[in-house]
Coordinates of C-alpha atoms and ligand atoms in Angstrom, one line a residue:
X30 CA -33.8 -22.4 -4.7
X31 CA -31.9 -21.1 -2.0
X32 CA -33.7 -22.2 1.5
X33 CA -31.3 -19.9 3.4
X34 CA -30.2 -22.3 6.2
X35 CA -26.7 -21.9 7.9
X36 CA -24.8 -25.2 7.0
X37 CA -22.2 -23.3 9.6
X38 CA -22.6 -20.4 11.7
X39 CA -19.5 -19.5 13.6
X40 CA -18.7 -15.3 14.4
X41 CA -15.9 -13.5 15.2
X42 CA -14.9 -12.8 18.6
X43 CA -12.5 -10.2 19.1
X44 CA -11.9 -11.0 22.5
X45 CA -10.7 -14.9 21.5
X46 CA -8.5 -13.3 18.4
X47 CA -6.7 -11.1 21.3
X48 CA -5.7 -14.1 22.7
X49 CA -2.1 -15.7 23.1
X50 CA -1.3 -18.8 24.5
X51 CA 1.7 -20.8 24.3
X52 CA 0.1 -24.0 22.1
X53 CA 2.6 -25.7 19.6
X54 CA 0.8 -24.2 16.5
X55 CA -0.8 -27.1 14.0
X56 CA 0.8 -28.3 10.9
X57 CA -1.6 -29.7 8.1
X58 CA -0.7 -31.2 4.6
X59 CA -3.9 -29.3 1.9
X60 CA -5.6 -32.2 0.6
X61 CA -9.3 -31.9 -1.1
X62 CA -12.1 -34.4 0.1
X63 CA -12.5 -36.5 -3.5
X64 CA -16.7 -35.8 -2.6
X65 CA -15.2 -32.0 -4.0
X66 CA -13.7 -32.9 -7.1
X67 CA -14.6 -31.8 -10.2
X68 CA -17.8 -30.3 -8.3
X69 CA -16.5 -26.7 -10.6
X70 CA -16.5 -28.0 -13.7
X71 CA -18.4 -26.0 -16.0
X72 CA -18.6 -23.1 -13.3
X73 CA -16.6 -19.7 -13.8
X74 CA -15.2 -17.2 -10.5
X75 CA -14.1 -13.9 -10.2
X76 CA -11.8 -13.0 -7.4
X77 CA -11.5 -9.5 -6.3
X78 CA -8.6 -8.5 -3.8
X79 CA -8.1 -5.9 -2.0
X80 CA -5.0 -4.7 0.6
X81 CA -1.3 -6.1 1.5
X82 CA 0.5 -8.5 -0.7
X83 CA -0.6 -11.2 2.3
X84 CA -4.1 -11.2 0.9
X85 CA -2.5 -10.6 -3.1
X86 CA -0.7 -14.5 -1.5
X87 CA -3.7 -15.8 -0.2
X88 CA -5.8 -14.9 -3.4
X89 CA -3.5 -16.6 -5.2
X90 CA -4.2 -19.9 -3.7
X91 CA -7.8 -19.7 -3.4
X92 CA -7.0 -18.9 -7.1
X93 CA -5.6 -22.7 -7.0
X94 CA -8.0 -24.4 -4.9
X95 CA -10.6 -23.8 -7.2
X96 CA -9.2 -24.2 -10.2
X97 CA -8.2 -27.4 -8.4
X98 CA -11.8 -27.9 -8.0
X99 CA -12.5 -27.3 -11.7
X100 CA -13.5 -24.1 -11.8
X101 CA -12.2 -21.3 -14.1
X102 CA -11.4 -17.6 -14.1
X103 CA -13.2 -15.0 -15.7
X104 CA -12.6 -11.4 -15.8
X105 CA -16.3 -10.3 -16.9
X106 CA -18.6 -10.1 -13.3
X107 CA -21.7 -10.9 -14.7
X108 CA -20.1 -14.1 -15.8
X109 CA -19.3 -15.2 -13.1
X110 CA -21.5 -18.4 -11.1
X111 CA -18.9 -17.6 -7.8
X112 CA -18.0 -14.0 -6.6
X113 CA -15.2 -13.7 -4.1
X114 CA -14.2 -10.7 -1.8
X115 CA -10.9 -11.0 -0.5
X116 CA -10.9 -7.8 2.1
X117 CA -9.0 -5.8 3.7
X118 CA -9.6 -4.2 7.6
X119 CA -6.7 -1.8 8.0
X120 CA -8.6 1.3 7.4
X121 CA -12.3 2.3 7.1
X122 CA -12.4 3.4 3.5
X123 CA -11.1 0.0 2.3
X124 CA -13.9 -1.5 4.0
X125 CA -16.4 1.3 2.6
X126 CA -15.1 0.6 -0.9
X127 CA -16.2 -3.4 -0.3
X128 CA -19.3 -2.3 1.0
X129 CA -20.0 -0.4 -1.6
X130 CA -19.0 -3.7 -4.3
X131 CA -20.9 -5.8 -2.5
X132 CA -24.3 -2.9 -3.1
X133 CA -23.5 -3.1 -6.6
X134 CA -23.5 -6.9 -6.7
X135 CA -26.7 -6.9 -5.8
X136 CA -28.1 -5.7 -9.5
X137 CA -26.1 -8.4 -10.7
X138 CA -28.1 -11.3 -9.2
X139 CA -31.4 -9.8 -10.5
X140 CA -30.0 -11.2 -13.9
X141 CA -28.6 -13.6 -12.8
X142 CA -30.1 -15.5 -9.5
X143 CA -27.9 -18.4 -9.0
X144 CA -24.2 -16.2 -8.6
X145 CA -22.9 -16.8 -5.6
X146 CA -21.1 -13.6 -3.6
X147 CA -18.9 -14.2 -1.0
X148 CA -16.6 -12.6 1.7
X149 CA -13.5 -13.6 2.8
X150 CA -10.2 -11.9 4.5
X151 CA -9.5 -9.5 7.1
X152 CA -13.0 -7.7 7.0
X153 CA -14.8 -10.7 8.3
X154 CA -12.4 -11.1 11.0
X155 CA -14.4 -7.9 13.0
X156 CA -17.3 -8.6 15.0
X157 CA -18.8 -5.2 13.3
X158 CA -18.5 -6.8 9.5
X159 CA -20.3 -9.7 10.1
X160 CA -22.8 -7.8 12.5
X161 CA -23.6 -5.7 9.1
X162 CA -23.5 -8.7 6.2
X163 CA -26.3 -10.5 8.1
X164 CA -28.5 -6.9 8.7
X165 CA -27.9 -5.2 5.3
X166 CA -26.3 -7.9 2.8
X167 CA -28.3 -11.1 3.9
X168 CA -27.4 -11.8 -0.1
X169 CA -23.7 -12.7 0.6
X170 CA -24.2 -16.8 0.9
X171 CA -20.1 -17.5 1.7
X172 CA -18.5 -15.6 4.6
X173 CA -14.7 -16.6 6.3
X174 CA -11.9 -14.8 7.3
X175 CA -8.0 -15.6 7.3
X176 CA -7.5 -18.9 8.9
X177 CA -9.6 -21.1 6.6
X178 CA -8.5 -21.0 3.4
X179 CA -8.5 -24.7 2.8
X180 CA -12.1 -25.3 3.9
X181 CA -12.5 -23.6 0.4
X182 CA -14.4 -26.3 -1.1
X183 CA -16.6 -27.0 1.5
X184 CA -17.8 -23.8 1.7
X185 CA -18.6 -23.2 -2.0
X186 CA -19.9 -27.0 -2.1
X187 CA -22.6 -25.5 0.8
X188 CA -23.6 -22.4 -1.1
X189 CA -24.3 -24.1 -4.2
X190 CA -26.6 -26.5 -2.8
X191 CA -28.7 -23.7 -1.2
X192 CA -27.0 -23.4 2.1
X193 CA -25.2 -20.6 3.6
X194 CA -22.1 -20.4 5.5
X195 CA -20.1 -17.7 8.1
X196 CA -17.3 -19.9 8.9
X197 CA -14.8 -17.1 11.4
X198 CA -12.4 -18.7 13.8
X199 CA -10.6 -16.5 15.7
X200 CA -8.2 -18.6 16.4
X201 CA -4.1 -18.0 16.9
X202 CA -3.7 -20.0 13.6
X203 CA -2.4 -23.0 11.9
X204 CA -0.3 -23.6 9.2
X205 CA -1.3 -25.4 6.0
X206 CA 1.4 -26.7 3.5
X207 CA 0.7 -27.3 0.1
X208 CA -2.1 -25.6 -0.7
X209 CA -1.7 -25.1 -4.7
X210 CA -1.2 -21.9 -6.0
X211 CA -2.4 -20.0 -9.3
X212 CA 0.3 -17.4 -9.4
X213 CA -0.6 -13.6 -11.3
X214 CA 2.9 -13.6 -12.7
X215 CA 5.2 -15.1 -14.6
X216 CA 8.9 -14.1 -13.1
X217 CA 7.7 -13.0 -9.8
X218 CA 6.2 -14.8 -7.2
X219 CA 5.1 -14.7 -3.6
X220 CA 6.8 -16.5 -0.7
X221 CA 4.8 -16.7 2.9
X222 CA 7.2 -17.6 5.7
X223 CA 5.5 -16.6 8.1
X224 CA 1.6 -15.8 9.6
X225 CA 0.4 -13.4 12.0
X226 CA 1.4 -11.0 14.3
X227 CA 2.3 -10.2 17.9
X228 CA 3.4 -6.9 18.1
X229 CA -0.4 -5.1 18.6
X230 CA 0.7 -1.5 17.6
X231 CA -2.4 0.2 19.5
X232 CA -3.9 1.5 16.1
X233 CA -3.7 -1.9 14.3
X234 CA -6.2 -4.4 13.3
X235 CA -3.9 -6.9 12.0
X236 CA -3.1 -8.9 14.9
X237 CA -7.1 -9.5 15.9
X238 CA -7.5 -10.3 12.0
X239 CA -4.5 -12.6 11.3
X240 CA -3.5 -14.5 14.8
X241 CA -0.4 -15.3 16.4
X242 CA 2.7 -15.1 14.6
X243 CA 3.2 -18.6 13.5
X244 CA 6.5 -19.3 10.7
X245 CA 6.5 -21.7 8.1
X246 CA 10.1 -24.1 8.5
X247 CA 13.1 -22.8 6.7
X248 CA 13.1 -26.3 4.7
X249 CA 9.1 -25.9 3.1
X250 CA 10.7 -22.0 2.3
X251 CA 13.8 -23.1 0.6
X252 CA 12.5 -25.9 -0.7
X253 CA 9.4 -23.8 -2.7
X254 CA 12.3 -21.3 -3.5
X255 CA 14.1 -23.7 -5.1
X256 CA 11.2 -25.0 -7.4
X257 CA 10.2 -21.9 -8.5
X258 CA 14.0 -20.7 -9.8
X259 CA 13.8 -24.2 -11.6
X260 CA 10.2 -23.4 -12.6
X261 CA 11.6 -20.3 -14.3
X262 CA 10.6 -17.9 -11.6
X263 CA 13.3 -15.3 -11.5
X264 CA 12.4 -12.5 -8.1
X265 CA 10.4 -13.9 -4.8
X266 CA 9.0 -12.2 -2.5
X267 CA 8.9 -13.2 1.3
X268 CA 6.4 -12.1 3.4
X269 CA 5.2 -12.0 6.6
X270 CA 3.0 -8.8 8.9
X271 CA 6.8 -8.9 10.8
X272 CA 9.0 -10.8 8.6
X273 CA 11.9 -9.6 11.3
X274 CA 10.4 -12.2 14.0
X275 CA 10.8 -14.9 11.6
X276 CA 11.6 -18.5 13.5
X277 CA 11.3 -16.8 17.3
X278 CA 8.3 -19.4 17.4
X279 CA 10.5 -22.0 17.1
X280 CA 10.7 -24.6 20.1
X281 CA 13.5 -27.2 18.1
X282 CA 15.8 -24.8 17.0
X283 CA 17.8 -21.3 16.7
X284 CA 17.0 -20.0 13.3
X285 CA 15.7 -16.6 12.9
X286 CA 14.9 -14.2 9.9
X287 CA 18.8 -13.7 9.2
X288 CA 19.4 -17.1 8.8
X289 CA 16.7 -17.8 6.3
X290 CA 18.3 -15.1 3.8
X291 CA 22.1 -16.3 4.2
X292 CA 20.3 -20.0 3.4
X293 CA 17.9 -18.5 0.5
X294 CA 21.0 -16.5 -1.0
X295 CA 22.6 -19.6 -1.8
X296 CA 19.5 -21.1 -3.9
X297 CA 19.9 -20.3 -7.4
X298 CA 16.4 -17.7 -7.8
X299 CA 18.2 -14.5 -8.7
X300 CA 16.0 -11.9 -6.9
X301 CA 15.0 -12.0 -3.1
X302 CA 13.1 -9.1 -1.4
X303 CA 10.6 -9.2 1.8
X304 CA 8.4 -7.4 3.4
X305 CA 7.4 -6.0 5.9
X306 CA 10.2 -5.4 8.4
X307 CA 9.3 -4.0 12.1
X308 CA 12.4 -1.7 12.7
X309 CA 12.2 -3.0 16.8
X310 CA 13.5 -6.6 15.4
X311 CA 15.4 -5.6 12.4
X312 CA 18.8 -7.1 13.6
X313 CA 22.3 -6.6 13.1
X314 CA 22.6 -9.4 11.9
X315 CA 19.8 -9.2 9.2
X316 CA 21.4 -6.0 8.0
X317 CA 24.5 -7.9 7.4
X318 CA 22.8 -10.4 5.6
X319 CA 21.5 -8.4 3.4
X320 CA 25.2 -7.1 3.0
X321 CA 26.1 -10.3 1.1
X322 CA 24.3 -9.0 -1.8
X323 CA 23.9 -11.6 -4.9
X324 CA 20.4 -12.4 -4.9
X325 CA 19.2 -10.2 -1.8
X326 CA 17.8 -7.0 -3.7
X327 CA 18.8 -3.6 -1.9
X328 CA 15.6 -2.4 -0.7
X329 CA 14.2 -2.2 2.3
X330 CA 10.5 -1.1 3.0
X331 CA 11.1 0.0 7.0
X332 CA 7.9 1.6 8.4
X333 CA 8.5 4.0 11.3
X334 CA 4.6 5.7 11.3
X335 CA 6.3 8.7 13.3
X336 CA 9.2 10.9 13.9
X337 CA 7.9 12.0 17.6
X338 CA 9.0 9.6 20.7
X339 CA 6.1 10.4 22.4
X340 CA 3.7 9.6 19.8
X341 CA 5.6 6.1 19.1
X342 CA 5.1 5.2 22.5
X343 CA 1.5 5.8 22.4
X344 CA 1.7 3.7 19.4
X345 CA 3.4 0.7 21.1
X346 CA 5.7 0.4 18.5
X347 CA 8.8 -0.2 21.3
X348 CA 11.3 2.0 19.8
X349 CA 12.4 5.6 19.6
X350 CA 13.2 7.8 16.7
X351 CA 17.0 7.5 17.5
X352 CA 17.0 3.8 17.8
X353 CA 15.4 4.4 14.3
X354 CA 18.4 6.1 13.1
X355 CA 20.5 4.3 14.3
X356 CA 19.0 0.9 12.2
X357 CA 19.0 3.7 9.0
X358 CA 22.4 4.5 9.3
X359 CA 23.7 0.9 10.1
X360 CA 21.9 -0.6 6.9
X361 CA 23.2 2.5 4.7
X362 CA 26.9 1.8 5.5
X363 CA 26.6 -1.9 5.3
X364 CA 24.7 -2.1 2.2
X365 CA 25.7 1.7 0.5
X366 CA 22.9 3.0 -2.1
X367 CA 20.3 0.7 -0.4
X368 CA 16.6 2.0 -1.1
X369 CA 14.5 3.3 1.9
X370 CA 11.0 3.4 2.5
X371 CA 8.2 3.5 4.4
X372 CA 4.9 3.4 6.0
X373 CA 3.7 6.7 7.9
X374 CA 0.5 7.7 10.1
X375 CA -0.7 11.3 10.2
X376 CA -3.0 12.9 12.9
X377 CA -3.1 10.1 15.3
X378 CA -5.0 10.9 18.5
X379 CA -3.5 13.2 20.3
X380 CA -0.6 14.0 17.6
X381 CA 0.4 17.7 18.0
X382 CA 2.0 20.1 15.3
X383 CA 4.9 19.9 17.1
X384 CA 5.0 16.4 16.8
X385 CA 4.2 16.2 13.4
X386 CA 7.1 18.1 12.5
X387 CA 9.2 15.6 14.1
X388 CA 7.9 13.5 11.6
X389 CA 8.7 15.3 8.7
X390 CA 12.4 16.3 9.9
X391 CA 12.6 12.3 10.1
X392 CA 11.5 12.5 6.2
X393 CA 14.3 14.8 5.9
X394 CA 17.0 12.8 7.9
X395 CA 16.4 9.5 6.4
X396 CA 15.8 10.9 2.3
X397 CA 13.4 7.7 2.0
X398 CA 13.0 7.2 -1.9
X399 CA 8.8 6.4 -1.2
X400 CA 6.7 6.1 1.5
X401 CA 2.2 5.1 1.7
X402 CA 1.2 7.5 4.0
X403 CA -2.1 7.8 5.9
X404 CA -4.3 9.5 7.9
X405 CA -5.0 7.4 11.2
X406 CA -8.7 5.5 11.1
X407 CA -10.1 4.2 14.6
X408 CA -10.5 0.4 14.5
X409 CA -13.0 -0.8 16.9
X410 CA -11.2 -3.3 19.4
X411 CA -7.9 -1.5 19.5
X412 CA -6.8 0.9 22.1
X413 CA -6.0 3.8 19.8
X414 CA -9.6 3.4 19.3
X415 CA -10.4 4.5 22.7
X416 CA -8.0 7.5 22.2
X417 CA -9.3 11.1 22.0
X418 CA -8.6 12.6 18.4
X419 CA -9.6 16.3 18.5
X420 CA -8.3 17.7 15.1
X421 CA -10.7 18.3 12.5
X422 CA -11.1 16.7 9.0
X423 CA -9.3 19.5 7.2
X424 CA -6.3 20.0 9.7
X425 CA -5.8 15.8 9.3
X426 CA -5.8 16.2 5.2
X427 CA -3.8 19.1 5.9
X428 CA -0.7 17.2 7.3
X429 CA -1.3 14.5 4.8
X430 CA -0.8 16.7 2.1
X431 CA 2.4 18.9 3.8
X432 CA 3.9 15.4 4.6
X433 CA 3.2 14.1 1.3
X434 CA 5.1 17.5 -0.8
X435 CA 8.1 16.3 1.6
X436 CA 7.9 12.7 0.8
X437 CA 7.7 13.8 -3.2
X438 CA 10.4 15.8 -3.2
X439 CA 13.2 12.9 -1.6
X440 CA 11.3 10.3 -3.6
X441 CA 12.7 12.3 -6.9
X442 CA 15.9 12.7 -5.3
X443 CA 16.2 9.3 -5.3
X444 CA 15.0 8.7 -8.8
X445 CA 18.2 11.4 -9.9
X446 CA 20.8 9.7 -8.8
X447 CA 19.5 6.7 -11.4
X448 CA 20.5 9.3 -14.4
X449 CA 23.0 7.8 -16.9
X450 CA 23.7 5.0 -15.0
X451 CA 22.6 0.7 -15.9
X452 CA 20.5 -0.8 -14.4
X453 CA 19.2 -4.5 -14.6
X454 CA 15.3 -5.1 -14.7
X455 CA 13.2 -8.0 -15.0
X456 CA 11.0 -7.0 -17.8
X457 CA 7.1 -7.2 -16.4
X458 CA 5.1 -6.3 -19.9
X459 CA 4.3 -3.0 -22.0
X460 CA 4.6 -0.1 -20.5
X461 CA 1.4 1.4 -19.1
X462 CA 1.3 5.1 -21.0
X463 CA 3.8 4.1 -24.5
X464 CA 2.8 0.5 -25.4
X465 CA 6.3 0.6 -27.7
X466 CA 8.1 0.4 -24.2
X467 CA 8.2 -2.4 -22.2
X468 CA 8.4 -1.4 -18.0
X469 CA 9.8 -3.9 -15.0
X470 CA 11.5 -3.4 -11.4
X471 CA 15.2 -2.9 -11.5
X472 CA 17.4 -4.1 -8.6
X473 CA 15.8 -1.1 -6.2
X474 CA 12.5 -1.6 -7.1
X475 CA 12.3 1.4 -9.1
X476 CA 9.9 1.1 -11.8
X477 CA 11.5 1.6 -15.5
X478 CA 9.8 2.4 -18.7
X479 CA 12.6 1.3 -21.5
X480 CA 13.1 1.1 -25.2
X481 CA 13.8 -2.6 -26.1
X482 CA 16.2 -4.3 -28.3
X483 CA 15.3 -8.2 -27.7
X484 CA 13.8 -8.0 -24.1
X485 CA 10.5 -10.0 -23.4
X486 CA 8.7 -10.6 -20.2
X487 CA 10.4 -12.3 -18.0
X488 CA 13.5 -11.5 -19.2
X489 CA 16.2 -9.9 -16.7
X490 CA 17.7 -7.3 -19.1
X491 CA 20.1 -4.4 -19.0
X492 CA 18.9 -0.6 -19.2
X493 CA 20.3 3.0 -19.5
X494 CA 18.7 5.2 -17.9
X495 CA 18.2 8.6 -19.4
X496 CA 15.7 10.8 -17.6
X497 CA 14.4 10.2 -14.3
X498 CA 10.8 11.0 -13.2
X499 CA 8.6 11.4 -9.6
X500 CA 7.1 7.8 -10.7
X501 CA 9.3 6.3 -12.5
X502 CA 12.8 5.9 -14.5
X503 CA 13.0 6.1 -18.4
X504 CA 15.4 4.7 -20.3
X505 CA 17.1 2.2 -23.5
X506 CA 17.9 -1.4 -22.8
X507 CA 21.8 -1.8 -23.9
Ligands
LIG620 N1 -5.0 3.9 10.4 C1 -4.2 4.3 9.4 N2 -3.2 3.6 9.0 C2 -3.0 2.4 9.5 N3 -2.0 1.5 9.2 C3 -2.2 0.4 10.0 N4 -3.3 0.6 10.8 C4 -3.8 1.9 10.5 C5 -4.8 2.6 11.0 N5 -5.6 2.2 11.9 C6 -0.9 1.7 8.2 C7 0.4 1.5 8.9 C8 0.9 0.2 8.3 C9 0.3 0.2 7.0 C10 0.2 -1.2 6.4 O1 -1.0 0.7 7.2 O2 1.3 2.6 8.4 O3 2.3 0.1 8.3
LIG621 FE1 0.0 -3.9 12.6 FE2 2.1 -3.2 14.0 FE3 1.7 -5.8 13.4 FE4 2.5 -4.0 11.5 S1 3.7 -4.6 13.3 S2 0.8 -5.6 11.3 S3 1.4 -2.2 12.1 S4 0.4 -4.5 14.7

């Protein structure tokens, strides 16, 4: 059926997506063309996401659009008439893993001809992943990357009529209001306020996949808050690639990132947390909103990616280890037992031994309770990419895992000092290993496995805790 002609044919151009020019960004109100509707009933998708809570947001709503369009979920793949990869670019063996998906999709449509695979997210943002869809996955009918969301239905409206469609804009962005949204959870939800990001860290591929950093106005912010406590919604999440540079894209007003949260702790949702932070526009004031407690949750997720001055310059990440500190220290007197953690890069190019173990006195110093940590992967288009990396395979794993026995052991620490004491957390479902417990996130994200009394999901219930473990705490609710 399919006669394999591009209804659209636009590719990614790294060199537009590096681009930054001073253009008011575009507002737009998400409305579906009526020649759309209905055009799913009858049809089932599966969604697969991989990466950063941004795309876990973004699934979410092209969750929504198509249920919008009448289509419905299903968890089984070979059920599925539409197919949807929602990638991730950060590193190469998340891209690998998709590749590797999208190879064992292929068996699929020998049973069943008429499914429709598609790709969308940060992967088709790269020149290279769109290079290699057309050569070696010419199957893969929908291809689009992070600015088009809402052109949703037109693209799946294409595919099913034959057609096929690799629709990239590299654009600096837009911003789209509601867009409707099929949220995974019941008490928790997602909050973007802002897009984007500016800061081009020389190993990073987020600013060439995502655009300019663009934020959402504090009234569409509060305003969704708001709905969501009355909805029932008990803990948001904001997020943003730099949730720190919140407003500085504003032309008709002061407002930044520390203003949002003195505004959203007045709301009446009971849990706020955000991520990520950048700790070069972390500001004082910030950390003192965060001091007024309530509904702002004390945790912070602060990546630093290294200890050594040297290697953060090479990193562009415009601050040193001691201006590091200095944010640490500031945040643990003004909110005392906040939670730390953090994002760290091993064995970047040119990254001595020496420097490493900068680095891992920095573990030391700051005691964070977690942190992801990863071995650098060259991104082609970025400068780091470009850099010389001499150490071998092994001597890289090797300072993953000596970072990673560091990282373990103040990551229990931080689990101890939970022992005996209450904590409140807002229950999520059974417990994963013991389905007689129920588990949820108490107020510093820890994860708790409990005994209940009443509790239920949802619920935001008091727990004891009585033992406390590398992963997670265990205790009674009271
Ligand atoms: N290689 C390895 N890790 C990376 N990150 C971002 N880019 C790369 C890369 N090229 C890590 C950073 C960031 C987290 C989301 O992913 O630590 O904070
Ligand atoms: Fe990537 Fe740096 Fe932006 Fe984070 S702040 S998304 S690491 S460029």
């Amino acid at each position: 059926m399919s006669n394999n002609t591009y209804s659209k044919l636009i590719e990614p151009s790294i060199k537009d997506a590096r681009k930054r020019r001073k253009e008011e960004i575009k507002f737009s109100i998400f409305d579906i063309n009526p020649k759309y509707l209905n055009f799913g009933v009858g049809k089932k998708y599966h969604l697969k996401t991989y990466g950063c809570q941004g795309n876990l947001s973004d699934s979410e709503k092209m969750a929504g659009i198509l249920e919008a369009l009448g289509f419905i979920a299903t968890d089984i793949e070979t059920e599925a008439d539409f197919v949807l990869f929602n990638t991730c670019a950060i590193r190469e063996n998340a891209e690998e893993r998709v590749f590797g998906e999208l190879g064992r999709f292929q068996k699929f449509l020998k049973q069943k001809p008429d499914m429709i695979i598609g790709i969308c997210g940060c992967m088709p943002q790269e020149e290279k992943t769109v290079r290699r869809l057309k050569k070696s996955f010419p199957y893969v009918k929908v291809v689009f990357g992070t600015h088009n969301i809402s052109s949703l239905p037109e693209y799946v409206y294409d595919a099913f009529n034959g057609q096929k469609v690799v629709e990239v804009l590299s654009i600096e962005g837009n911003i789209v209001e509601n867009i409707p949204v099929k949220r995974d959870h019941l008490a928790k939800a997602w909050v973007d306020i802002m897009y984007g990001c500016d800061e081009f860290c020389t190993y990073c591929i987020v600013p060439y996949t995502r655009g300019k950093e663009r934020s959402r106005k504090p009234e569409s912010i509060i305003e969704e808050v708001e709905a969501l406590a009355k909805a029932g919604y008990i803990e948001v999440t904001l997020l943003g690639q730099n949730v720190n540079a919140y407003g500085k894209d504003f032309t008709d007003r002061e407002y930044g990132f520390a203003n949002l949260l003195e505004d959203l702790n007045k709301t009446s949702i009971k849990r706020i947390r955000y991520t990520t932070s950048h700790p070069r526009d972390l500001d004082l004031a910030t950390i003192k909103a965060m001091a007024l407690g309530g509904n702002i949750m004390p945790n912070l997720h602060l990546p630093v990616q290294s200890g050594n001055n040297e290697v953060l310059k090479r990193m562009n990440r415009k601050y040193t280890k001691e201006e590091y500190m200095e944010k640490i220290n500031l945040l643990k007197e003004y909110v005392p037992g906040i939670s730390i953690t953090t994002d760290i890069i091993v064995a970047f190019p040119g990254e001595t031994e020496e420097q490493f173990q900068d680095t891992v006195e920095l573990v030391k110093e700051v005691e964070f309770e977690g942190a992801f940590t990863f071995i650098y992967s060259p991104r082609e288009g970025t400068p780091a990419a470009n850099y010389e990396n001499l150490l071998t395979e092994e001597q890289k794993h090797d300072r993953l895992n000596r970072l990673n026995d560091v990282v373990n052991a103040h990551s229990l620490k931080g689990q101890m000092r939970f022992e005996n004491q209450v904590v409140e957390v807002l229950v999520e479902g059974p417990s994963k290993n013991n389905p007689e417990l129920l588990c949820g996130y108490s107020e510093h994200n820890k994860l708790v496995n409990f005994t209940p009394k009443t509790a239920k999901v949802g619920d935001l219930v008091k727990v004891k805790i009585i033992k406390a473990y590398s992963w997670h705490l265990l205790g009674e609710e009271l």
